[in-house]
Structure formats: structure tokens, C-alpha cells
mmCIF file of C-alpha atoms in Angstrom:
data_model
loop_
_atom_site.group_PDB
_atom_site.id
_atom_site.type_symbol
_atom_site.label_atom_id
_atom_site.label_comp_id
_atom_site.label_asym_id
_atom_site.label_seq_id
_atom_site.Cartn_x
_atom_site.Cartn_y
_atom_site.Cartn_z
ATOM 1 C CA UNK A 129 -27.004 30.887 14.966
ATOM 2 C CA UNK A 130 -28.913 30.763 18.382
ATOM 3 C CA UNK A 131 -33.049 29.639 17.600
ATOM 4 C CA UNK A 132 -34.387 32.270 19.177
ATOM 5 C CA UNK A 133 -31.959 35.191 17.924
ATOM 6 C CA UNK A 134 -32.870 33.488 14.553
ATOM 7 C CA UNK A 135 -36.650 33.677 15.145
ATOM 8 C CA UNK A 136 -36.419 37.079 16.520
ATOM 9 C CA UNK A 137 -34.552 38.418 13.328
ATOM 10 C CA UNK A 138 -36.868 36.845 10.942
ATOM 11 C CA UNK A 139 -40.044 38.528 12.917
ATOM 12 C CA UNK A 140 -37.985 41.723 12.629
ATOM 13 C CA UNK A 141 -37.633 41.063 9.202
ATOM 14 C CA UNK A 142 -40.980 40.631 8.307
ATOM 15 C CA UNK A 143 -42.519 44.043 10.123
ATOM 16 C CA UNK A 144 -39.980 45.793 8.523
ATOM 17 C CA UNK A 145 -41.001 44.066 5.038
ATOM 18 C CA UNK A 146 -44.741 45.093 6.098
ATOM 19 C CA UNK A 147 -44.484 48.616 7.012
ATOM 20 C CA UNK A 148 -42.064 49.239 3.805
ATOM 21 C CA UNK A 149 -45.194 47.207 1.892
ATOM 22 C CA UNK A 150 -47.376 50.074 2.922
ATOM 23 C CA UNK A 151 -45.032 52.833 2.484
ATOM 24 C CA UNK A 152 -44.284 52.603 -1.042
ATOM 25 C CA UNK A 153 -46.669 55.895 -2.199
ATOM 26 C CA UNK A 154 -44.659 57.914 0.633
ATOM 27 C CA UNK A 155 -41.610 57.945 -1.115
ATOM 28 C CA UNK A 156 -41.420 61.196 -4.068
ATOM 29 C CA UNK A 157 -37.297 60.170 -4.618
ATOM 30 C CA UNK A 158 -35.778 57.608 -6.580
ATOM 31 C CA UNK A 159 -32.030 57.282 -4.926
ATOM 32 C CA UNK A 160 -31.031 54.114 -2.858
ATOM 33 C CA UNK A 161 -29.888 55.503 0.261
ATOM 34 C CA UNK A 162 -33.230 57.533 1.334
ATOM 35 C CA UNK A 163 -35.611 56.548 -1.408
ATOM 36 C CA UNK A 164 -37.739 54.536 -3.578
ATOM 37 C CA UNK A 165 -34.833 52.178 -4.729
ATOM 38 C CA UNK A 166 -33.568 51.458 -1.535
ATOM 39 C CA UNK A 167 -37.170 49.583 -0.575
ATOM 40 C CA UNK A 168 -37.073 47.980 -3.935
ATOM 41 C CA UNK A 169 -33.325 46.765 -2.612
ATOM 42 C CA UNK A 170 -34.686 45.215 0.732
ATOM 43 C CA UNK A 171 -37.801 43.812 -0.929
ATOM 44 C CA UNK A 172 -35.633 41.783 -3.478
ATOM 45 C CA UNK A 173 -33.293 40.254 -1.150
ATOM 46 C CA UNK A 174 -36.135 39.789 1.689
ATOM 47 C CA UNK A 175 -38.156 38.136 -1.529
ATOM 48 C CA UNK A 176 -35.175 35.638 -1.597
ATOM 49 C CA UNK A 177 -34.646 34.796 1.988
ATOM 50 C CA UNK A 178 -38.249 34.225 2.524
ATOM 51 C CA UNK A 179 -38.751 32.201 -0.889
ATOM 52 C CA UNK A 180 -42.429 34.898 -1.038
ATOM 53 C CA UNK A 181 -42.729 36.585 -4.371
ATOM 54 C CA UNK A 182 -45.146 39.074 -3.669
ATOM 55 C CA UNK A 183 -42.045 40.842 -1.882
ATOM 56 C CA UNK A 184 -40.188 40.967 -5.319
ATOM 57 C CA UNK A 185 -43.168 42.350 -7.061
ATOM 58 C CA UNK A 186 -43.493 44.975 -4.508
ATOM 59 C CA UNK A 187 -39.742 45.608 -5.375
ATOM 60 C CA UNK A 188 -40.901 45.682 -8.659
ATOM 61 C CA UNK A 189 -43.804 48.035 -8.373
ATOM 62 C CA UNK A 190 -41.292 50.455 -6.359
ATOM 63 C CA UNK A 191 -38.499 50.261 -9.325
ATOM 64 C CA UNK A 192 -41.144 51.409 -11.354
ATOM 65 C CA UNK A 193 -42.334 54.353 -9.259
ATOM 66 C CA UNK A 194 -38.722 55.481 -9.760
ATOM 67 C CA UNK A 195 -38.521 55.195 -13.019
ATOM 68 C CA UNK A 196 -42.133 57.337 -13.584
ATOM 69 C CA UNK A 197 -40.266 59.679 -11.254
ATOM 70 C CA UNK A 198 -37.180 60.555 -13.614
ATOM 71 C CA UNK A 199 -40.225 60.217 -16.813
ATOM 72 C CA UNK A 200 -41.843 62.872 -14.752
ATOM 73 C CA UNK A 201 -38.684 65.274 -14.973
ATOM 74 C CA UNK A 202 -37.157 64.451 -11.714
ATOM 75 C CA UNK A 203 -33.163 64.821 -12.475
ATOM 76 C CA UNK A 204 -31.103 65.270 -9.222
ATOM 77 C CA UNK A 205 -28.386 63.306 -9.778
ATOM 78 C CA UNK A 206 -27.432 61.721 -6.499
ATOM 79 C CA UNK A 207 -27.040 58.686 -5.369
ATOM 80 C CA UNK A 208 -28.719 58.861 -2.139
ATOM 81 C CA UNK A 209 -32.063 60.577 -3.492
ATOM 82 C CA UNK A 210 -31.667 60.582 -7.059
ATOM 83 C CA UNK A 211 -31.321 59.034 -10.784
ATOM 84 C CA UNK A 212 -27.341 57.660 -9.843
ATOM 85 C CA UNK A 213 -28.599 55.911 -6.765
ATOM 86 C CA UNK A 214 -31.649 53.884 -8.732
ATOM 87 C CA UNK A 215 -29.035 53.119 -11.228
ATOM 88 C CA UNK A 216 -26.883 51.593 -9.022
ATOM 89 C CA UNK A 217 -29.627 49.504 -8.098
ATOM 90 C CA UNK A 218 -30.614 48.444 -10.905
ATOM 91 C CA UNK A 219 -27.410 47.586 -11.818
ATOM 92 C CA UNK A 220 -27.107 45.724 -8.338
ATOM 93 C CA UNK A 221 -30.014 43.546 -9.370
ATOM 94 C CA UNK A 222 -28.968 42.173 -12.669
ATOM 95 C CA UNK A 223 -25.803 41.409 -11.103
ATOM 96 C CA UNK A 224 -27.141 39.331 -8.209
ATOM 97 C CA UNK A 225 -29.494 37.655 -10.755
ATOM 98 C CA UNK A 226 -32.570 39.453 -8.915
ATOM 99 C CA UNK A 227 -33.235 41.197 -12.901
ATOM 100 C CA UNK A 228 -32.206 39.675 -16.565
ATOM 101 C CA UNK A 229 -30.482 42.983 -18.107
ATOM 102 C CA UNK A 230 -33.834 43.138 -20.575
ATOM 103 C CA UNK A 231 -35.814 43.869 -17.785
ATOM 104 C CA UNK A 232 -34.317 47.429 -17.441
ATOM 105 C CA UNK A 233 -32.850 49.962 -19.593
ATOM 106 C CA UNK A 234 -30.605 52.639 -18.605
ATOM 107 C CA UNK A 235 -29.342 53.250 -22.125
ATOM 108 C CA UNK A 236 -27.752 57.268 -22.140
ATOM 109 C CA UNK A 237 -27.981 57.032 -18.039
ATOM 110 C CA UNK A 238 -24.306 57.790 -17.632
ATOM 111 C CA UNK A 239 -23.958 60.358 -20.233
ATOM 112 C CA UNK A 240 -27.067 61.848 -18.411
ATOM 113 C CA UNK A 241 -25.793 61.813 -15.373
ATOM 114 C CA UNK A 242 -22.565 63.053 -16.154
ATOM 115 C CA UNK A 243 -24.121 66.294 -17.777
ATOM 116 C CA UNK A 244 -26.509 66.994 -14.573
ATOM 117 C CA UNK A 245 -23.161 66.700 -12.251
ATOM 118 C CA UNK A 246 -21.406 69.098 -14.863
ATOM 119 C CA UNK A 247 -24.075 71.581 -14.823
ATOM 120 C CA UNK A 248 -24.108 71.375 -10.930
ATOM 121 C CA UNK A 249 -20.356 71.716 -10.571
ATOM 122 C CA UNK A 250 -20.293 74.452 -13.068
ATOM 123 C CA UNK A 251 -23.341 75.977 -11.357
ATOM 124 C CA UNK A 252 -21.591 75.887 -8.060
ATOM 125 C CA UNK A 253 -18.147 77.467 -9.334
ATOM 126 C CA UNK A 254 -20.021 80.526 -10.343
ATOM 127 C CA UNK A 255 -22.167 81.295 -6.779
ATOM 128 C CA UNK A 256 -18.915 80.389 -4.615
#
């Protein structure tokens, strides 16, 4: 790869890291696509690249947010805003050795899931 496309990626990088660092009490969803657990996703991996932990624990930090979310009562079921989005994630994580399985526990997550998608599907049959 060319130096300078290199260099310019990596400053990229890092003012994206920074102003995601800063933006972690903004987000009020836990999904991947447009909320908490998607920052916790690019903090992990930029941790790596850069070899910085204070990037993973802000990835960290932001996993937990999520998780007080859903302890909170949030329970759309999505997976761009909500619970099915942080558990792919999470999921994500142990898998690319970011997380040890221990760290998190999702035990019931599925069946949960399944029964908030059931009530919406059933809940949408009977206003169409």
C-alpha cells in the first residue's frame, strides 16, 4: 500500500476513534448497525490495529452501556438498534478472540428474542 494513502488512513482512523471516544453517552440503543454495539465493534478492532488498549476498554465500557440498556427494559429486538444486533456482537467478539465466552452471557437471549419477534409479528397480523 502507497505511504501516504497508508498514513492518511491511519489519521482517518484515529479521528474517527476520537470522536466515537467522546460519543459514547449519545448513544440510548444497543443494536450494531446504528448503536452502542457498533462503536464497541470499531473500538475492538481499531484496539488491535493500533496495539492501544484504552480503545478496547472504551469498547468495553460501550458493551456495557448496552447491556444496562436491555437491564433497563429496553427490548426491541432488531439487529440494527436493538438486543439481536448487540448479540451478534458479542458473539462476533468471542469468535475473533476480542472476548473469552466468560466474559459475556447471553444465556435465554435467543429464546428472548424469538418471543419479542413473535409478539411483533403477531402484533402486526392483527393491525394489517
Amino acid at each position: 500500500m502507497d505511504t501516504q494513502l497508508k498514513c492518511g488512513l491511519q489519521v482517518k482512523l484515529e479521528e474517527i476513534a476520537g470522536i466515537l471516544s467522546k460519543s459514547i453517552n449519545r448513544y440510548n440503543t444497543p443494536g450494531v448497525l446504528s448503536g452502542i454495539s457498533g462503536l464497541a465493534l470499531f473500538m475492538f478492532y481499531y484496539s488491535r490495529f493500533t496495539g492501544i488498549a484504552k480503545y478496547a476498554y472504551y469498547g468495553i465500557f460501550a458493551l456495557k452501556k448496552a447491556i444496562d440498556m436491555i437491564d433497563a427494559g429496553y427490548s426491541y429486538h432488531t439487529y440494527c438498534i436493538g438486543i439481536t444486533g448487540l448479540a451478534w456482537v458479542c458473539e462476533h467478539l468471542v469468535r475473533h478472540k476480542f472476548l473469552e465466552q466468560s466474559d459475556i452471557s447471553f444465556v435465554g437471549i435467543a429464546d428472548y428474542v424469538y418471543i419479542l419477534v413473535k409478539c411483533y409479528i403477531d402484533y402486526q397480523l392483527v393491525i394489517s
